[in-house]
Amino acid sequence: MTTFTRTEKLKHLLSLPVIVAALGYFVDIYDLLLFGIVRVPSLIELGMNVDQDGTTILNFQMTGLLVGGILWGVLGDKKGRLSVLFGSILVYSLANIACGFLPHFPIEDKVMLYAVLRFIAGVGLAGELGAGITLVAESLPKELRAIGTSIVAGFGLLGAVVAQLTVELAGSWTIAYFIGGAMGLALLLLRIGVVESGIYKDIQHQNQVSKGNFISFFTNKNRFIKYLRCIAIGLPTWFCIGILAVMANQFADVMGIDSIQPGKAIMWAYIGISAGDFASGFISHALHSRKKSHTIYDAFHHYWCSTPFV
């Protein structure tokens, strides 16, 4: 195992790919969670049903994320990580700016328009993290990948916190959309100086290496099982955020709790998630095992959720 001095570690961990990926994920999370944060005020202002129409629009965004995850993953392997970073951020930035203009569109059925815009945003948002994390992982020495990716994730998740604070300070959900789109477009300028990962460059012109073959996930039993396990790891996290936090006002009403704002629920959840992501990288690095780190987090989560509070 290669030993790095403190200066060498900082040089790698604060390199341009890591900084830009962290900022990109920050904007990605800002825009991804923004609808959940402004769902209630935006739908009320637009004269829509908060629960029924809000669920429809959220489902469109989630479908966009699913489609975009596959689309950008294939393109990232075929065309390179940087092309995905440029393309995805351009798509979701323009979609978010368009959401800010929703009150001014002379269209009767704004529910479907809002849903389509969130679908387009979802497609774009799906490419940011995958390409960014892949670029960072392939650019860093293997001994520093756990810390590097945790820095990207930990900092990026704070975008949800800033999204909630932006809505509160701006006092307008449309301005929050404009700010999110503008931040994304500004990031395009930063990405000009980022170079493609060395690993991708090494296989870019190798015809014997199959690139972007999504079907290959299903043609090998061990690979398919590993793929399903990775999905299963992420499901509980998104259930807690995408369902419990985003729909916090509906769950609170059934439980007899008053005045729960989904934006606040999302903000506090992501403060905790960000802290956990920062810590997980250092724990994995210290234990030299991502599986052991994940086991520790699972045990903590099980204990916390099973402890009765009165």
Short mmCIF file of C-alpha atoms in Angstrom, two decimals:
data_model
loop_
_atom_site.label_atom_id
_atom_site.label_comp_id
_atom_site.label_asym_id
_atom_site.label_seq_id
_atom_site.Cartn_x
_atom_site.Cartn_y
_atom_site.Cartn_z
CA MET A 1 0.00 0.00 0.00
CA THR A 2 1.36 3.42 -0.97
CA THR A 3 2.09 5.79 1.92
CA PHE A 4 1.36 9.48 1.38
CA THR A 5 2.60 12.46 3.36
CA ARG A 6 0.00 14.88 4.75
CA THR A 7 0.86 17.39 2.01
CA GLU A 8 0.42 14.76 -0.71
CA LYS A 9 -2.91 13.67 0.75
CA LEU A 10 -4.22 17.24 0.81
CA LYS A 11 -2.99 17.79 -2.74
CA HIS A 12 -4.98 14.79 -3.96
CA LEU A 13 -8.07 15.40 -1.82
CA LEU A 14 -8.26 19.08 -2.71
CA SER A 15 -7.58 18.57 -6.41
CA LEU A 16 -9.80 20.18 -9.03
CA PRO A 17 -11.79 17.00 -9.86
CA VAL A 18 -12.73 16.55 -6.18
CA ILE A 19 -13.65 20.22 -5.67
CA VAL A 20 -15.70 20.44 -8.85
CA ALA A 21 -17.43 17.10 -8.18
CA ALA A 22 -18.30 18.24 -4.64
CA LEU A 23 -19.69 21.55 -5.91
CA GLY A 24 -21.56 19.74 -8.68
CA TYR A 25 -23.17 17.33 -6.24
CA PHE A 26 -24.01 20.27 -3.97
CA VAL A 27 -25.98 21.93 -6.77
CA ASP A 28 -27.41 18.55 -7.80
CA ILE A 29 -28.84 17.91 -4.32
CA TYR A 30 -30.05 21.51 -4.08
CA ASP A 31 -32.08 21.09 -7.26
CA LEU A 32 -33.10 17.50 -6.54
CA LEU A 33 -34.65 18.29 -3.14
CA LEU A 34 -35.92 21.73 -4.10
CA PHE A 35 -39.28 20.45 -5.32
CA GLY A 36 -39.79 18.58 -2.05
CA ILE A 37 -38.99 21.77 -0.15
CA VAL A 38 -41.21 24.11 -2.22
CA ARG A 39 -43.88 21.50 -3.00
CA VAL A 40 -46.50 22.92 -0.64
CA PRO A 41 -46.07 26.68 -1.31
CA SER A 42 -45.60 26.29 -5.07
CA LEU A 43 -48.64 24.05 -5.55
CA ILE A 44 -50.83 26.27 -3.37
CA GLU A 45 -49.81 29.36 -5.35
CA LEU A 46 -50.46 27.56 -8.64
CA GLY A 47 -53.89 26.43 -7.43
CA MET A 48 -53.09 22.72 -7.40
CA ASN A 49 -53.88 19.91 -4.97
CA VAL A 50 -50.87 19.62 -2.67
CA ASP A 51 -51.24 15.90 -2.00
CA GLN A 52 -52.61 14.46 -5.24
CA ASP A 53 -50.89 16.73 -7.77
CA GLY A 54 -47.74 16.87 -5.64
CA THR A 55 -47.47 13.08 -5.66
CA THR A 56 -47.96 12.98 -9.44
CA ILE A 57 -45.22 15.55 -10.02
CA LEU A 58 -42.87 13.78 -7.61
CA ASN A 59 -43.47 10.47 -9.42
CA PHE A 60 -42.54 12.13 -12.71
CA GLN A 61 -39.30 13.40 -11.18
CA MET A 62 -38.47 9.95 -9.80
CA THR A 63 -39.16 8.37 -13.19
CA GLY A 64 -36.82 10.91 -14.75
CA LEU A 65 -34.12 9.95 -12.26
CA LEU A 66 -34.54 6.28 -13.17
CA VAL A 67 -34.36 6.96 -16.91
CA GLY A 68 -31.49 9.41 -16.49
CA GLY A 69 -29.50 7.03 -14.32
CA ILE A 70 -29.45 4.44 -17.11
CA LEU A 71 -29.03 6.99 -19.91
CA TRP A 72 -26.11 8.91 -18.39
CA GLY A 73 -24.47 5.71 -17.15
CA VAL A 74 -24.37 4.33 -20.69
CA LEU A 75 -23.21 7.65 -22.16
CA GLY A 76 -20.58 8.04 -19.43
CA ASP A 77 -18.98 4.76 -20.46
CA LYS A 78 -19.24 5.45 -24.18
CA LYS A 79 -18.45 9.17 -24.34
CA GLY A 80 -16.54 9.83 -21.10
CA ARG A 81 -17.32 11.14 -17.63
CA LEU A 82 -16.89 14.80 -18.53
CA SER A 83 -19.43 14.71 -21.34
CA VAL A 84 -22.02 13.43 -18.86
CA LEU A 85 -21.13 16.11 -16.33
CA PHE A 86 -21.57 18.85 -18.93
CA GLY A 87 -24.74 17.40 -20.45
CA SER A 88 -26.55 16.49 -17.25
CA ILE A 89 -26.00 19.81 -15.51
CA LEU A 90 -27.13 21.75 -18.58
CA VAL A 91 -30.37 19.72 -18.72
CA TYR A 92 -31.37 20.09 -15.07
CA SER A 93 -30.25 23.74 -14.83
CA LEU A 94 -32.45 24.81 -17.73
CA ALA A 95 -35.35 22.70 -16.41
CA ASN A 96 -35.12 24.38 -13.00
CA ILE A 97 -35.03 27.85 -14.52
CA ALA A 98 -38.15 26.92 -16.51
CA CYS A 99 -39.84 25.84 -13.24
CA GLY A 100 -39.25 29.35 -11.92
CA PHE A 101 -41.29 30.73 -14.81
CA LEU A 102 -44.25 28.40 -14.17
CA PRO A 103 -46.60 31.14 -12.85
CA HIS A 104 -46.11 33.05 -16.12
CA PHE A 105 -46.75 30.21 -18.60
CA PRO A 106 -50.08 30.80 -20.42
CA ILE A 107 -51.06 27.14 -20.12
CA GLU A 108 -54.21 25.83 -18.48
CA ASP A 109 -52.95 22.40 -17.36
CA LYS A 110 -49.91 23.47 -15.36
CA VAL A 111 -49.91 20.21 -13.40
CA MET A 112 -48.70 18.29 -16.45
CA LEU A 113 -46.27 21.06 -17.39
CA TYR A 114 -44.79 21.06 -13.87
CA ALA A 115 -44.57 17.25 -14.00
CA VAL A 116 -42.82 17.25 -17.39
CA LEU A 117 -40.32 19.87 -16.24
CA ARG A 118 -39.55 17.84 -13.11
CA PHE A 119 -39.17 14.73 -15.29
CA ILE A 120 -36.62 16.55 -17.46
CA ALA A 121 -34.87 17.86 -14.34
CA GLY A 122 -34.83 14.31 -12.94
CA VAL A 123 -33.17 12.98 -16.09
CA GLY A 124 -30.46 15.62 -15.78
CA LEU A 125 -30.02 15.26 -12.03
CA ALA A 126 -29.41 11.52 -12.34
CA GLY A 127 -26.13 12.04 -14.18
CA GLU A 128 -24.34 14.33 -11.76
CA LEU A 129 -23.45 12.05 -8.85
CA GLY A 130 -22.64 8.94 -10.86
CA ALA A 131 -20.30 10.73 -13.24
CA GLY A 132 -18.79 12.92 -10.51
CA ILE A 133 -18.08 10.08 -8.10
CA THR A 134 -16.72 7.91 -10.91
CA LEU A 135 -14.42 10.70 -12.07
CA VAL A 136 -13.13 11.27 -8.52
CA ALA A 137 -12.67 7.57 -7.81
CA GLU A 138 -10.75 7.08 -11.05
CA SER A 139 -8.64 10.22 -10.53
CA LEU A 140 -7.52 9.51 -6.95
CA PRO A 141 -5.07 6.84 -5.75
CA LYS A 142 -6.99 3.81 -4.46
CA GLU A 143 -5.79 4.46 -0.88
CA LEU A 144 -7.59 7.82 -0.84
CA ARG A 145 -10.77 6.98 -2.76
CA ALA A 146 -12.92 6.35 0.33
CA ILE A 147 -12.04 9.74 1.83
CA GLY A 148 -12.31 11.53 -1.52
CA THR A 149 -15.77 10.20 -2.33
CA SER A 150 -16.99 10.90 1.22
CA ILE A 151 -15.84 14.54 0.88
CA VAL A 152 -17.84 14.84 -2.35
CA ALA A 153 -20.92 13.22 -0.81
CA GLY A 154 -20.71 14.97 2.56
CA PHE A 155 -20.28 18.44 1.11
CA GLY A 156 -22.75 17.83 -1.71
CA LEU A 157 -25.55 16.78 0.62
CA LEU A 158 -25.42 20.19 2.28
CA GLY A 159 -27.10 21.46 -0.88
CA ALA A 160 -30.45 20.39 0.63
CA VAL A 161 -29.74 22.53 3.69
CA VAL A 162 -28.89 25.55 1.55
CA ALA A 163 -32.00 24.96 -0.58
CA GLN A 164 -34.25 25.26 2.48
CA LEU A 165 -32.39 28.34 3.74
CA THR A 166 -32.58 29.92 0.27
CA VAL A 167 -36.35 29.49 0.18
CA GLU A 168 -36.64 31.04 3.64
CA LEU A 169 -34.35 33.99 2.88
CA ALA A 170 -35.64 34.65 -0.64
CA GLY A 171 -39.25 34.33 0.46
CA SER A 172 -40.18 32.97 -2.98
CA TRP A 173 -40.06 29.46 -4.43
CA THR A 174 -39.57 30.83 -7.97
CA ILE A 175 -36.40 32.69 -6.95
CA ALA A 176 -35.09 29.48 -5.36
CA TYR A 177 -35.52 27.72 -8.71
CA PHE A 178 -33.71 30.55 -10.53
CA ILE A 179 -30.82 30.41 -8.06
CA GLY A 180 -30.50 26.65 -8.48
CA GLY A 181 -30.42 26.91 -12.26
CA ALA A 182 -27.92 29.77 -12.18
CA MET A 183 -25.57 27.86 -9.85
CA GLY A 184 -25.65 24.93 -12.24
CA LEU A 185 -24.78 27.04 -15.26
CA ALA A 186 -21.96 28.70 -13.31
CA LEU A 187 -20.50 25.25 -12.61
CA LEU A 188 -20.11 24.63 -16.32
CA LEU A 189 -17.34 27.23 -16.31
CA LEU A 190 -15.51 25.43 -13.49
CA ARG A 191 -15.66 22.13 -15.34
CA ILE A 192 -13.67 23.50 -18.27
CA GLY A 193 -10.45 22.95 -16.31
CA VAL A 194 -11.26 19.36 -15.27
CA VAL A 195 -9.53 16.61 -17.23
CA GLU A 196 -10.92 13.17 -18.05
CA SER A 197 -10.00 10.35 -15.66
CA GLY A 198 -6.86 8.35 -16.47
CA ILE A 199 -8.66 5.01 -16.19
CA TYR A 200 -11.22 6.01 -18.81
CA LYS A 201 -8.50 7.34 -21.11
CA ASP A 202 -6.70 4.00 -20.88
CA ILE A 203 -9.74 2.04 -22.14
CA GLN A 204 -11.28 4.75 -24.35
CA HIS A 205 -9.93 3.29 -27.60
CA GLN A 206 -9.83 -0.37 -26.57
CA ASN A 207 -12.43 -2.13 -28.69
CA GLN A 208 -12.10 -5.35 -26.72
CA VAL A 209 -13.55 -3.62 -23.65
CA SER A 210 -17.36 -3.43 -23.72
CA LYS A 211 -18.38 0.09 -22.71
CA GLY A 212 -21.88 1.25 -21.78
CA ASN A 213 -23.46 -2.20 -22.09
CA PHE A 214 -26.35 -1.96 -19.60
CA ILE A 215 -27.57 -5.46 -20.51
CA SER A 216 -24.35 -6.91 -19.08
CA PHE A 217 -25.79 -6.37 -15.58
CA PHE A 218 -28.22 -9.18 -16.32
CA THR A 219 -26.00 -11.63 -18.20
CA ASN A 220 -23.79 -12.57 -15.26
CA LYS A 221 -25.36 -14.01 -12.10
CA ASN A 222 -22.75 -12.74 -9.64
CA ARG A 223 -22.73 -9.27 -11.19
CA PHE A 224 -26.53 -9.12 -11.16
CA ILE A 225 -26.71 -10.13 -7.49
CA LYS A 226 -24.10 -7.52 -6.58
CA TYR A 227 -26.10 -4.92 -8.57
CA LEU A 228 -29.29 -5.79 -6.65
CA ARG A 229 -27.43 -5.58 -3.34
CA CYS A 230 -26.20 -2.07 -4.17
CA ILE A 231 -29.76 -1.03 -5.01
CA ALA A 232 -31.00 -2.57 -1.74
CA ILE A 233 -28.42 -0.57 0.23
CA GLY A 234 -29.73 2.68 -1.21
CA LEU A 235 -33.45 1.93 -0.90
CA PRO A 236 -33.87 2.62 2.86
CA THR A 237 -32.09 5.99 2.56
CA TRP A 238 -34.26 7.20 -0.27
CA PHE A 239 -37.40 5.85 1.42
CA CYS A 240 -36.61 7.95 4.49
CA ILE A 241 -35.94 11.07 2.40
CA GLY A 242 -38.12 10.70 -0.69
CA ILE A 243 -41.19 9.47 1.19
CA LEU A 244 -41.02 10.18 4.94
CA ALA A 245 -39.27 13.57 4.82
CA VAL A 246 -40.75 14.96 1.59
CA MET A 247 -44.26 13.94 2.66
CA ALA A 248 -43.67 14.83 6.33
CA ASN A 249 -46.71 17.11 6.50
CA GLN A 250 -49.04 14.27 5.46
CA PHE A 251 -47.56 11.76 7.92
CA ALA A 252 -47.59 14.36 10.69
CA ASP A 253 -51.28 15.08 10.11
CA VAL A 254 -52.20 11.41 10.52
CA MET A 255 -50.08 11.21 13.68
CA GLY A 256 -51.74 14.26 15.18
CA ILE A 257 -48.69 16.51 14.85
CA ASP A 258 -49.26 20.10 13.75
CA SER A 259 -47.13 22.55 11.75
CA ILE A 260 -44.57 20.19 10.19
CA GLN A 261 -42.82 21.78 7.21
CA PRO A 262 -41.40 19.23 4.71
CA GLY A 263 -38.54 21.62 3.93
CA LYS A 264 -37.41 21.67 7.55
CA ALA A 265 -37.69 17.88 7.78
CA ILE A 266 -35.54 17.51 4.65
CA MET A 267 -32.99 20.05 5.93
CA TRP A 268 -32.45 18.37 9.29
CA ALA A 269 -32.34 14.92 7.73
CA TYR A 270 -29.61 16.04 5.34
CA ILE A 271 -27.59 17.67 8.09
CA GLY A 272 -27.40 14.24 9.70
CA ILE A 273 -26.75 12.44 6.41
CA SER A 274 -23.97 14.86 5.50
CA ALA A 275 -22.25 14.34 8.86
CA GLY A 276 -22.57 10.58 8.42
CA ASP A 277 -21.12 10.69 4.92
CA PHE A 278 -18.09 12.69 6.03
CA ALA A 279 -17.48 10.21 8.84
CA SER A 280 -18.04 7.07 6.76
CA GLY A 281 -15.13 7.80 4.45
CA PHE A 282 -12.68 8.20 7.31
CA ILE A 283 -14.05 5.09 9.06
CA SER A 284 -13.70 3.05 5.85
CA HIS A 285 -10.17 4.39 5.38
CA ALA A 286 -9.19 3.56 8.96
CA LEU A 287 -10.69 0.04 8.82
CA HIS A 288 -9.51 -0.55 5.24
CA SER A 289 -12.98 -1.92 4.55
CA ARG A 290 -16.17 -0.37 3.20
CA LYS A 291 -18.16 -3.43 4.30
CA LYS A 292 -17.12 -3.04 7.95
CA SER A 293 -18.01 0.66 7.84
CA HIS A 294 -21.39 -0.14 6.35
CA THR A 295 -22.00 -2.80 9.03
CA ILE A 296 -21.29 -0.26 11.79
CA TYR A 297 -23.75 2.20 10.24
CA ASP A 298 -26.39 -0.51 9.87
CA ALA A 299 -26.02 -1.51 13.51
CA PHE A 300 -26.31 2.12 14.64
CA HIS A 301 -29.37 2.66 12.43
CA HIS A 302 -31.05 -0.50 13.77
CA TYR A 303 -30.38 0.49 17.38
CA TRP A 304 -31.62 4.05 16.88
CA CYS A 305 -34.81 3.01 15.07
CA SER A 306 -35.64 0.24 17.55
CA THR A 307 -35.14 2.38 20.66
CA PRO A 308 -38.51 3.52 22.05
CA PHE A 309 -38.91 7.23 22.75
CA VAL A 310 -41.74 8.62 24.84
#
